[in-house]
Amino acid sequence: MTTELRVLRPAEWAGWYGKLERAFGGVLETDEERDVYKDLTDAAGYERFIGVWDGDECVGTAGAFRFRVSVPGGAFVPAAGVTAVSVAATHRRRGVLTSMMRRQLDDVRAWGEPLAVLTASEPAIYGRFGYAAATRQLKAEIDTTRVTLAMPEGVEGVRLRYADPRAAAERCEAIYVASIGSRPGMLARTVHWDRMPLLDPPAEREGASPLQCVLAERDGEAVGYVRFHIKPEWDASGPKGTVVLRNMDALDPVAYAALWRFLCSIDLTSTVEVHNRPVDDAWQYLASDIRRCALRQRDSLHVRLVDVGAALEARTYQTPVDVVFEVEDAFCPWNSGRWRLSGNSKGASCTRTEDAADLALSVRELGAAYLGGVSLSALAGG
């Protein structure tokens, strides 16, 4: 098989994207979804999107958006947001994916971005290229017929009102932007990304309502929002609908609690279905009976250190650290070798050294621990 790997040309975008859709099951997206993704591609630059061609046929796709990721200490680090990775089913096990990952990580290094990040449809695929799950997401099904939420003082001073999701989009995005530094692993979005949370294709609702939005306001200022769907359901006993949470952000704990109380008390519903929330999401500590919330976890953001020194210098360390470690990185050998990391809550340095190593680890283990959600001691015991 003779193939060509190269940068995507603007005139090829529609065909390239069609091959991506086929690789993910062949269900065509709506015109709006395609338009948003096309605008995101245009804004990022076509040099960040590649494909593999077998003659005139595109058989592999991959891309990397521009992001900044929040890291411990509150800084934001430039990162390549890996996206649109696919290989045609006819061309599996022929090195297509490996060739794209090789080219992409070389490019990310040349762009000066110390990190690459992704969310994985199949997480086992990316470990061999140095990615590791660095954050986890929480799922839950809250039985609101049995679970109540304790409310902080001041919650009655928060006004809640329905708003059209698109009309309120600018206010919601401002709240998101104000909150992204509150925990590591959040993405500072670039142009057009505020349109993504508004996508609402009917085929993906599974019988639920169109997207709804409620704003939380105090003294006329928006201090929180929630977007959600309602999935009606009835049985012989009466209504037992489900509230499906899409996304929520708030500027303070009182507004946050008011929004959760609203979700858990919507008429004709008995369950709140939660996806992709932080594992330490505070509603859990307001709940009267966490056993009735069917908590589950899964991997979320996968991190790949493309430049070990720059990545570790970009964050801070709550406990002072001075350690020499030896990194093994077969796929990006420029990271391999010994590094001395010295730092505290004010800053850090990470430079090459010939000193004896205090520990040895792979770049995957560094990636898993990078955002602070996984400890190296836990990884050593695994």
mmCIF file of C-alpha atoms in Angstrom:
data_model
loop_
_atom_site.group_PDB
_atom_site.id
_atom_site.type_symbol
_atom_site.label_atom_id
_atom_site.label_comp_id
_atom_site.label_asym_id
_atom_site.label_seq_id
_atom_site.Cartn_x
_atom_site.Cartn_y
_atom_site.Cartn_z
ATOM 1 C CA MET A 1 0.000 0.000 0.000
ATOM 2 C CA THR A 2 1.364 3.388 -1.027
ATOM 3 C CA THR A 3 -0.165 6.262 0.894
ATOM 4 C CA GLU A 4 0.467 9.976 1.247
ATOM 5 C CA LEU A 5 0.285 11.841 4.563
ATOM 6 C CA ARG A 6 -0.082 15.593 4.207
ATOM 7 C CA VAL A 7 -1.777 18.729 5.441
ATOM 8 C CA LEU A 8 -5.460 19.077 4.586
ATOM 9 C CA ARG A 9 -6.258 21.528 1.783
ATOM 10 C CA PRO A 10 -9.267 23.844 2.256
ATOM 11 C CA ALA A 11 -11.009 22.487 -0.853
ATOM 12 C CA GLU A 12 -10.778 18.954 0.578
ATOM 13 C CA TRP A 13 -12.468 19.708 3.875
ATOM 14 C CA ALA A 14 -15.961 18.387 3.033
ATOM 15 C CA GLY A 15 -14.672 15.049 1.760
ATOM 16 C CA TRP A 16 -12.203 14.740 4.669
ATOM 17 C CA TYR A 17 -14.988 15.401 7.169
ATOM 18 C CA GLY A 18 -17.252 12.928 5.428
ATOM 19 C CA LYS A 19 -14.644 10.201 5.943
ATOM 20 C CA LEU A 20 -14.511 11.146 9.627
ATOM 21 C CA GLU A 21 -18.300 10.780 9.881
ATOM 22 C CA ARG A 22 -18.111 7.358 8.223
ATOM 23 C CA ALA A 23 -15.431 6.183 10.648
ATOM 24 C CA PHE A 24 -17.702 7.128 13.571
ATOM 25 C CA GLY A 25 -20.642 5.116 12.294
ATOM 26 C CA GLY A 26 -21.731 6.849 9.116
ATOM 27 C CA VAL A 27 -24.528 8.962 10.636
ATOM 28 C CA LEU A 28 -24.358 12.354 8.957
ATOM 29 C CA GLU A 29 -24.288 15.415 11.181
ATOM 30 C CA THR A 30 -26.646 18.348 10.763
ATOM 31 C CA ASP A 31 -25.672 21.303 8.605
ATOM 32 C CA GLU A 32 -25.245 23.395 11.750
ATOM 33 C CA GLU A 33 -22.829 20.902 13.306
ATOM 34 C CA ARG A 34 -20.781 20.778 10.124
ATOM 35 C CA ASP A 35 -20.773 24.576 9.824
ATOM 36 C CA VAL A 36 -19.469 24.995 13.368
ATOM 37 C CA TYR A 37 -16.705 22.446 12.854
ATOM 38 C CA LYS A 38 -15.761 24.041 9.521
ATOM 39 C CA ASP A 39 -15.523 27.463 11.164
ATOM 40 C CA LEU A 40 -13.401 26.011 13.956
ATOM 41 C CA THR A 41 -11.077 24.468 11.389
ATOM 42 C CA ASP A 42 -10.795 27.728 9.467
ATOM 43 C CA ALA A 43 -10.006 29.633 12.661
ATOM 44 C CA ALA A 44 -7.383 27.153 13.847
ATOM 45 C CA GLY A 45 -5.608 26.995 10.480
ATOM 46 C CA TYR A 46 -5.394 24.139 8.000
ATOM 47 C CA GLU A 47 -1.776 23.459 8.891
ATOM 48 C CA ARG A 48 -3.157 21.865 12.077
ATOM 49 C CA PHE A 49 -5.241 19.258 10.175
ATOM 50 C CA ILE A 50 -3.808 16.300 8.337
ATOM 51 C CA GLY A 51 -4.953 13.267 6.425
ATOM 52 C CA VAL A 52 -3.685 10.105 4.814
ATOM 53 C CA TRP A 53 -4.668 9.443 1.203
ATOM 54 C CA ASP A 54 -4.593 6.141 -0.671
ATOM 55 C CA GLY A 55 -4.734 7.469 -4.212
ATOM 56 C CA ASP A 56 -7.724 9.824 -4.266
ATOM 57 C CA GLU A 57 -9.316 8.230 -1.195
ATOM 58 C CA CYS A 58 -8.864 9.817 2.251
ATOM 59 C CA VAL A 59 -8.305 6.928 4.676
ATOM 60 C CA GLY A 60 -7.117 8.743 7.787
ATOM 61 C CA THR A 61 -7.914 12.042 9.536
ATOM 62 C CA ALA A 62 -6.516 13.963 12.492
ATOM 63 C CA GLY A 63 -6.415 17.547 13.746
ATOM 64 C CA ALA A 64 -5.306 19.715 16.644
ATOM 65 C CA PHE A 65 -7.164 22.818 17.803
ATOM 66 C CA ARG A 66 -5.489 25.611 19.779
ATOM 67 C CA PHE A 67 -6.336 25.679 23.476
ATOM 68 C CA ARG A 68 -4.942 26.855 26.772
ATOM 69 C CA VAL A 69 -5.373 24.438 29.673
ATOM 70 C CA SER A 70 -5.587 25.501 33.324
ATOM 71 C CA VAL A 71 -2.892 23.868 35.463
ATOM 72 C CA PRO A 72 -2.160 23.787 39.217
ATOM 73 C CA GLY A 73 -1.313 27.295 40.369
ATOM 74 C CA GLY A 74 -3.851 28.983 38.093
ATOM 75 C CA ALA A 75 -1.751 29.430 34.960
ATOM 76 C CA PHE A 76 -2.909 28.485 31.474
ATOM 77 C CA VAL A 77 -0.587 26.417 29.298
ATOM 78 C CA PRO A 78 -0.801 26.313 25.471
ATOM 79 C CA ALA A 79 -2.032 22.896 24.355
ATOM 80 C CA ALA A 80 -2.951 21.120 21.160
ATOM 81 C CA GLY A 81 -6.501 19.833 21.442
ATOM 82 C CA VAL A 82 -6.363 16.607 19.445
ATOM 83 C CA THR A 83 -9.526 15.966 17.463
ATOM 84 C CA ALA A 84 -11.056 14.184 14.462
ATOM 85 C CA VAL A 85 -8.817 11.118 14.669
ATOM 86 C CA SER A 86 -10.031 8.301 12.445
ATOM 87 C CA VAL A 87 -8.786 5.490 10.233
ATOM 88 C CA ALA A 88 -10.931 3.860 7.546
ATOM 89 C CA ALA A 89 -11.965 0.329 8.487
ATOM 90 C CA THR A 90 -10.395 -0.875 5.232
ATOM 91 C CA HIS A 91 -6.976 0.438 6.278
ATOM 92 C CA ARG A 92 -6.565 -0.685 9.861
ATOM 93 C CA ARG A 93 -3.310 -2.276 11.085
ATOM 94 C CA ARG A 94 -1.280 -0.669 8.314
ATOM 95 C CA GLY A 95 0.435 2.062 10.317
ATOM 96 C CA VAL A 96 -1.941 4.863 9.304
ATOM 97 C CA LEU A 97 -2.721 5.959 12.870
ATOM 98 C CA THR A 98 0.899 5.709 13.995
ATOM 99 C CA SER A 99 2.043 7.844 11.065
ATOM 100 C CA MET A 100 -0.528 10.539 11.898
ATOM 101 C CA MET A 101 0.354 10.547 15.604
ATOM 102 C CA ARG A 102 4.044 10.799 14.681
ATOM 103 C CA ARG A 103 3.459 13.773 12.377
ATOM 104 C CA GLN A 104 1.078 15.458 14.790
ATOM 105 C CA LEU A 105 3.378 15.332 17.821
ATOM 106 C CA ASP A 106 6.292 16.564 15.725
ATOM 107 C CA ASP A 107 4.101 19.469 14.628
ATOM 108 C CA VAL A 108 2.924 20.245 18.160
ATOM 109 C CA ARG A 109 6.535 20.434 19.284
ATOM 110 C CA ALA A 110 7.387 22.761 16.385
ATOM 111 C CA TRP A 111 4.412 24.991 17.298
ATOM 112 C CA GLY A 112 5.873 25.414 20.803
ATOM 113 C CA GLU A 113 2.909 23.847 22.620
ATOM 114 C CA PRO A 114 4.138 21.831 25.639
ATOM 115 C CA LEU A 115 0.982 19.715 25.926
ATOM 116 C CA ALA A 116 -1.370 17.718 23.766
ATOM 117 C CA VAL A 117 -4.779 16.826 25.205
ATOM 118 C CA LEU A 118 -7.761 14.800 24.073
ATOM 119 C CA THR A 119 -10.899 13.013 25.165
ATOM 120 C CA ALA A 120 -10.898 9.461 23.873
ATOM 121 C CA SER A 121 -13.689 7.455 22.295
ATOM 122 C CA GLU A 122 -11.545 4.402 23.085
ATOM 123 C CA PRO A 123 -8.937 5.276 25.726
ATOM 124 C CA ALA A 124 -6.758 2.195 25.168
ATOM 125 C CA ILE A 125 -5.761 3.484 21.726
ATOM 126 C CA TYR A 126 -3.724 6.469 22.851
ATOM 127 C CA GLY A 127 -1.527 5.019 25.588
ATOM 128 C CA ARG A 128 1.034 3.768 23.103
ATOM 129 C CA PHE A 129 1.521 7.348 21.938
ATOM 130 C CA GLY A 130 2.207 8.663 25.446
ATOM 131 C CA TYR A 131 -1.252 9.879 26.487
ATOM 132 C CA ALA A 132 -2.699 9.109 29.911
ATOM 133 C CA ALA A 133 -5.965 9.932 31.655
ATOM 134 C CA ALA A 134 -5.230 12.912 33.910
ATOM 135 C CA THR A 135 -8.768 13.781 34.979
ATOM 136 C CA ARG A 136 -11.947 11.827 35.584
ATOM 137 C CA GLN A 137 -15.548 12.797 35.108
ATOM 138 C CA LEU A 138 -18.498 12.059 37.357
ATOM 139 C CA LYS A 139 -21.772 10.553 36.207
ATOM 140 C CA ALA A 140 -24.818 10.229 38.408
ATOM 141 C CA GLU A 141 -28.539 9.527 38.440
ATOM 142 C CA ILE A 142 -30.018 11.441 41.353
ATOM 143 C CA ASP A 143 -33.284 10.047 42.703
ATOM 144 C CA THR A 144 -34.996 13.323 43.502
ATOM 145 C CA THR A 145 -37.954 11.548 45.145
ATOM 146 C CA ARG A 146 -35.595 10.476 47.948
ATOM 147 C CA VAL A 147 -32.695 12.926 47.843
ATOM 148 C CA THR A 148 -32.900 16.487 49.118
ATOM 149 C CA LEU A 149 -30.206 19.142 48.967
ATOM 150 C CA ALA A 150 -29.107 21.283 51.906
ATOM 151 C CA MET A 151 -29.127 24.965 50.973
ATOM 152 C CA PRO A 152 -26.661 27.636 52.153
ATOM 153 C CA GLU A 153 -27.784 30.967 53.536
ATOM 154 C CA GLY A 154 -28.684 33.533 50.916
ATOM 155 C CA VAL A 155 -30.079 31.161 48.333
ATOM 156 C CA GLU A 156 -33.450 32.914 48.398
ATOM 157 C CA GLY A 157 -31.716 36.055 47.162
ATOM 158 C CA VAL A 158 -30.854 34.366 43.865
ATOM 159 C CA ARG A 159 -33.393 34.974 41.098
ATOM 160 C CA LEU A 160 -33.844 32.189 38.563
ATOM 161 C CA ARG A 161 -35.408 32.779 35.178
ATOM 162 C CA TYR A 162 -35.758 30.886 31.924
ATOM 163 C CA ALA A 163 -33.831 32.306 28.983
ATOM 164 C CA ASP A 164 -33.518 31.385 25.344
ATOM 165 C CA PRO A 165 -30.231 29.414 25.113
ATOM 166 C CA ARG A 166 -28.978 31.402 22.141
ATOM 167 C CA ALA A 167 -30.067 34.781 23.438
ATOM 168 C CA ALA A 168 -28.324 34.054 26.749
ATOM 169 C CA ALA A 169 -25.208 32.536 25.180
ATOM 170 C CA GLU A 170 -22.983 35.581 25.646
ATOM 171 C CA ARG A 171 -23.841 35.886 29.347
ATOM 172 C CA CYS A 172 -23.323 32.163 29.895
ATOM 173 C CA GLU A 173 -19.963 32.223 28.133
ATOM 174 C CA ALA A 174 -18.809 35.113 30.341
ATOM 175 C CA ILE A 175 -19.610 33.013 33.419
ATOM 176 C CA TYR A 176 -17.729 30.047 31.959
ATOM 177 C CA VAL A 177 -14.690 32.218 31.223
ATOM 178 C CA ALA A 178 -14.715 33.585 34.777
ATOM 179 C CA SER A 179 -14.784 30.075 36.228
ATOM 180 C CA ILE A 180 -12.195 28.205 34.142
ATOM 181 C CA GLY A 181 -9.282 28.963 36.444
ATOM 182 C CA SER A 182 -11.047 27.375 39.398
ATOM 183 C CA ARG A 183 -9.659 23.884 38.775
ATOM 184 C CA PRO A 184 -6.924 22.272 36.658
ATOM 185 C CA GLY A 185 -7.838 20.731 33.329
ATOM 186 C CA MET A 186 -10.333 23.345 32.139
ATOM 187 C CA LEU A 187 -10.029 24.729 28.620
ATOM 188 C CA ALA A 188 -9.791 28.393 27.680
ATOM 189 C CA ARG A 189 -11.838 28.312 24.499
ATOM 190 C CA THR A 190 -11.006 30.183 21.327
ATOM 191 C CA VAL A 191 -13.225 31.782 18.680
ATOM 192 C CA HIS A 192 -16.407 29.855 17.737
ATOM 193 C CA TRP A 193 -16.156 27.440 20.668
ATOM 194 C CA ASP A 194 -19.000 29.230 22.457
ATOM 195 C CA ARG A 195 -21.254 27.815 19.717
ATOM 196 C CA MET A 196 -20.498 24.199 20.578
ATOM 197 C CA PRO A 197 -22.606 23.986 23.783
ATOM 198 C CA LEU A 198 -25.610 25.280 21.812
ATOM 199 C CA LEU A 199 -25.608 22.466 19.274
ATOM 200 C CA ASP A 200 -28.803 20.505 19.807
ATOM 201 C CA PRO A 201 -29.402 17.962 17.033
ATOM 202 C CA PRO A 202 -32.783 16.263 17.540
ATOM 203 C CA ALA A 203 -31.305 12.841 16.739
ATOM 204 C CA GLU A 204 -29.139 13.020 19.879
ATOM 205 C CA ARG A 205 -31.908 13.979 22.328
ATOM 206 C CA GLU A 206 -33.254 10.421 22.721
ATOM 207 C CA GLY A 207 -36.793 11.687 23.228
ATOM 208 C CA ALA A 208 -35.861 14.652 25.399
ATOM 209 C CA SER A 209 -36.901 18.266 24.906
ATOM 210 C CA PRO A 210 -34.947 20.860 22.960
ATOM 211 C CA LEU A 211 -32.187 22.523 24.966
ATOM 212 C CA GLN A 212 -33.435 24.708 27.819
ATOM 213 C CA CYS A 213 -31.549 27.356 29.797
ATOM 214 C CA VAL A 214 -32.051 28.990 33.194
ATOM 215 C CA LEU A 215 -30.023 31.972 34.420
ATOM 216 C CA ALA A 216 -29.232 32.680 38.071
ATOM 217 C CA GLU A 217 -29.150 36.416 38.789
ATOM 218 C CA ARG A 218 -28.351 38.612 41.738
ATOM 219 C CA ASP A 219 -29.033 42.349 41.658
ATOM 220 C CA GLY A 220 -29.621 42.090 37.934
ATOM 221 C CA GLU A 221 -26.259 40.451 37.207
ATOM 222 C CA ALA A 222 -25.948 36.892 35.905
ATOM 223 C CA VAL A 223 -24.027 34.767 38.432
ATOM 224 C CA GLY A 224 -24.758 31.311 37.058
ATOM 225 C CA TYR A 225 -26.529 29.308 34.395
ATOM 226 C CA VAL A 226 -27.646 25.785 33.617
ATOM 227 C CA ARG A 227 -28.484 24.147 30.297
ATOM 228 C CA PHE A 228 -30.556 20.983 30.308
ATOM 229 C CA HIS A 229 -33.173 18.805 28.624
ATOM 230 C CA ILE A 230 -36.367 17.278 30.013
ATOM 231 C CA LYS A 231 -37.202 13.702 29.016
ATOM 232 C CA PRO A 232 -40.900 13.096 29.866
ATOM 233 C CA GLU A 233 -41.954 9.640 31.004
ATOM 234 C CA TRP A 234 -45.076 8.233 32.640
ATOM 235 C CA ASP A 235 -46.133 4.904 34.057
ATOM 236 C CA ALA A 236 -49.226 3.630 35.868
ATOM 237 C CA SER A 237 -48.172 5.509 39.011
ATOM 238 C CA GLY A 238 -47.786 8.860 37.270
ATOM 239 C CA PRO A 239 -44.954 11.051 35.966
ATOM 240 C CA LYS A 240 -41.320 9.985 36.317
ATOM 241 C CA GLY A 241 -39.469 12.236 33.886
ATOM 242 C CA THR A 242 -35.733 12.829 33.760
ATOM 243 C CA VAL A 243 -33.782 16.077 33.802
ATOM 244 C CA VAL A 244 -30.658 15.670 31.644
ATOM 245 C CA LEU A 245 -27.967 18.146 32.669
ATOM 246 C CA ARG A 246 -25.870 19.475 29.782
ATOM 247 C CA ASN A 247 -23.664 22.061 31.481
ATOM 248 C CA MET A 248 -23.643 24.391 34.454
ATOM 249 C CA ASP A 249 -21.349 27.094 35.831
ATOM 250 C CA ALA A 250 -21.725 29.534 38.696
ATOM 251 C CA LEU A 251 -19.629 32.328 40.169
ATOM 252 C CA ASP A 252 -20.302 31.498 43.818
ATOM 253 C CA PRO A 253 -21.534 28.590 45.974
ATOM 254 C CA VAL A 254 -24.924 30.166 46.668
ATOM 255 C CA ALA A 255 -25.824 30.570 42.984
ATOM 256 C CA TYR A 256 -24.514 27.056 42.356
ATOM 257 C CA ALA A 257 -26.740 25.591 45.078
ATOM 258 C CA ALA A 258 -29.781 27.500 43.813
ATOM 259 C CA LEU A 259 -29.325 26.022 40.343
ATOM 260 C CA TRP A 260 -29.014 22.487 41.711
ATOM 261 C CA ARG A 261 -32.135 22.931 43.818
ATOM 262 C CA PHE A 262 -33.970 24.043 40.703
ATOM 263 C CA LEU A 263 -32.860 20.969 38.727
ATOM 264 C CA CYS A 264 -33.917 18.628 41.519
ATOM 265 C CA SER A 265 -37.391 20.112 41.913
ATOM 266 C CA ILE A 266 -38.730 20.402 38.368
ATOM 267 C CA ASP A 267 -42.329 19.227 38.176
ATOM 268 C CA LEU A 268 -43.137 15.821 36.650
ATOM 269 C CA THR A 269 -39.564 14.563 37.050
ATOM 270 C CA SER A 270 -37.991 12.129 39.501
ATOM 271 C CA THR A 271 -34.381 11.819 38.267
ATOM 272 C CA VAL A 272 -31.548 14.186 37.427
ATOM 273 C CA GLU A 273 -29.089 12.593 35.002
ATOM 274 C CA VAL A 274 -25.583 14.003 35.333
ATOM 275 C CA HIS A 275 -22.700 13.637 32.871
ATOM 276 C CA ASN A 276 -19.165 15.000 32.677
ATOM 277 C CA ARG A 277 -18.996 16.743 36.042
ATOM 278 C CA PRO A 278 -15.867 17.035 38.227
ATOM 279 C CA VAL A 279 -15.386 14.089 40.572
ATOM 280 C CA ASP A 280 -15.420 16.468 43.569
ATOM 281 C CA ASP A 281 -18.501 18.356 42.361
ATOM 282 C CA ALA A 282 -19.964 20.075 45.407
ATOM 283 C CA TRP A 283 -23.582 18.966 44.957
ATOM 284 C CA GLN A 284 -22.517 15.594 46.392
ATOM 285 C CA TYR A 285 -21.917 17.244 49.745
ATOM 286 C CA LEU A 286 -25.313 18.926 49.674
ATOM 287 C CA ALA A 287 -27.142 15.645 48.989
ATOM 288 C CA SER A 288 -29.047 14.021 51.857
ATOM 289 C CA ASP A 289 -28.381 10.452 50.651
ATOM 290 C CA ILE A 290 -25.480 9.962 48.258
ATOM 291 C CA ARG A 291 -26.303 6.242 47.963
ATOM 292 C CA ARG A 292 -29.410 7.195 45.991
ATOM 293 C CA CYS A 293 -27.341 9.018 43.372
ATOM 294 C CA ALA A 294 -25.806 6.058 41.470
ATOM 295 C CA LEU A 295 -22.353 7.617 41.203
ATOM 296 C CA ARG A 296 -19.959 6.414 38.509
ATOM 297 C CA GLN A 297 -16.632 7.634 37.166
ATOM 298 C CA ARG A 298 -14.853 7.392 33.837
ATOM 299 C CA ASP A 299 -11.771 8.887 32.227
ATOM 300 C CA SER A 300 -12.014 12.439 30.947
ATOM 301 C CA LEU A 301 -9.063 14.559 29.759
ATOM 302 C CA HIS A 302 -6.017 12.629 28.507
ATOM 303 C CA VAL A 303 -2.710 14.519 28.687
ATOM 304 C CA ARG A 304 0.504 14.050 26.727
ATOM 305 C CA LEU A 305 3.621 16.005 27.727
ATOM 306 C CA VAL A 306 5.186 17.054 24.418
ATOM 307 C CA ASP A 307 7.932 19.126 26.076
ATOM 308 C CA VAL A 308 8.601 17.754 29.568
ATOM 309 C CA GLY A 309 10.708 20.684 30.751
ATOM 310 C CA ALA A 310 8.374 23.432 29.552
ATOM 311 C CA ALA A 311 5.253 21.621 30.795
ATOM 312 C CA LEU A 312 6.565 21.069 34.315
ATOM 313 C CA GLU A 313 7.896 24.626 34.559
ATOM 314 C CA ALA A 314 4.512 26.042 33.546
ATOM 315 C CA ARG A 315 2.708 24.916 36.704
ATOM 316 C CA THR A 316 3.416 25.471 40.392
ATOM 317 C CA TYR A 317 3.701 23.054 43.315
ATOM 318 C CA GLN A 318 1.862 23.478 46.600
ATOM 319 C CA THR A 319 4.542 21.524 48.463
ATOM 320 C CA PRO A 320 8.172 22.484 47.710
ATOM 321 C CA VAL A 321 9.835 19.917 45.469
ATOM 322 C CA ASP A 322 13.410 19.221 44.416
ATOM 323 C CA VAL A 323 13.680 15.887 42.633
ATOM 324 C CA VAL A 324 15.601 14.229 39.809
ATOM 325 C CA PHE A 325 13.641 11.827 37.665
ATOM 326 C CA GLU A 326 14.487 9.749 34.623
ATOM 327 C CA VAL A 327 11.866 9.829 31.890
ATOM 328 C CA GLU A 328 11.284 7.069 29.359
ATOM 329 C CA ASP A 329 9.574 8.285 26.178
ATOM 330 C CA ALA A 330 10.040 6.002 23.173
ATOM 331 C CA PHE A 331 7.607 7.874 20.908
ATOM 332 C CA CYS A 332 9.019 11.363 21.595
ATOM 333 C CA PRO A 333 12.656 10.571 22.434
ATOM 334 C CA TRP A 334 13.570 14.231 22.943
ATOM 335 C CA ASN A 335 11.890 13.909 26.351
ATOM 336 C CA SER A 336 13.892 10.873 27.456
ATOM 337 C CA GLY A 337 16.627 11.289 30.048
ATOM 338 C CA ARG A 338 17.135 12.885 33.444
ATOM 339 C CA TRP A 339 15.447 16.064 34.598
ATOM 340 C CA ARG A 340 15.708 18.081 37.804
ATOM 341 C CA LEU A 341 12.437 19.626 38.905
ATOM 342 C CA SER A 342 12.649 22.337 41.580
ATOM 343 C CA GLY A 343 9.653 24.394 42.554
ATOM 344 C CA ASN A 344 7.122 25.667 45.047
ATOM 345 C CA SER A 345 3.901 27.670 45.051
ATOM 346 C CA LYS A 346 5.602 30.630 43.363
ATOM 347 C CA GLY A 347 7.193 28.907 40.363
ATOM 348 C CA ALA A 348 9.357 26.078 39.125
ATOM 349 C CA SER A 349 12.299 25.120 36.938
ATOM 350 C CA CYS A 350 12.833 21.830 35.115
ATOM 351 C CA THR A 351 16.176 21.331 33.401
ATOM 352 C CA ARG A 352 18.403 18.555 32.133
ATOM 353 C CA THR A 353 20.815 17.037 34.632
ATOM 354 C CA GLU A 354 23.418 14.294 34.954
ATOM 355 C CA ASP A 355 22.650 13.787 38.665
ATOM 356 C CA ALA A 356 21.463 10.413 39.880
ATOM 357 C CA ALA A 357 17.728 9.917 39.524
ATOM 358 C CA ASP A 358 15.476 9.707 42.572
ATOM 359 C CA LEU A 359 12.826 7.914 40.548
ATOM 360 C CA ALA A 360 12.202 6.590 37.060
ATOM 361 C CA LEU A 361 8.904 6.853 35.237
ATOM 362 C CA SER A 362 7.361 6.971 31.789
ATOM 363 C CA VAL A 363 5.987 10.054 30.080
ATOM 364 C CA ARG A 364 2.512 8.495 30.466
ATOM 365 C CA GLU A 365 2.868 8.487 34.249
ATOM 366 C CA LEU A 366 3.995 12.111 34.160
ATOM 367 C CA GLY A 367 0.964 12.967 32.053
ATOM 368 C CA ALA A 368 -1.420 11.179 34.404
ATOM 369 C CA ALA A 369 -0.044 13.103 37.396
ATOM 370 C CA TYR A 370 0.448 16.452 35.653
ATOM 371 C CA LEU A 371 -2.848 18.095 36.617
ATOM 372 C CA GLY A 372 -2.743 16.854 40.219
ATOM 373 C CA GLY A 373 -5.664 14.448 40.041
ATOM 374 C CA VAL A 374 -3.490 11.319 40.195
ATOM 375 C CA SER A 375 -0.585 10.835 42.594
ATOM 376 C CA LEU A 376 2.716 9.270 41.595
ATOM 377 C CA SER A 377 2.556 7.079 44.689
ATOM 378 C CA ALA A 378 -0.768 5.672 43.480
ATOM 379 C CA LEU A 379 0.727 4.965 40.068
ATOM 380 C CA ALA A 380 3.746 3.262 41.677
ATOM 381 C CA GLY A 381 1.421 0.984 43.626
ATOM 382 C CA GLY A 382 -0.635 0.008 40.596
#
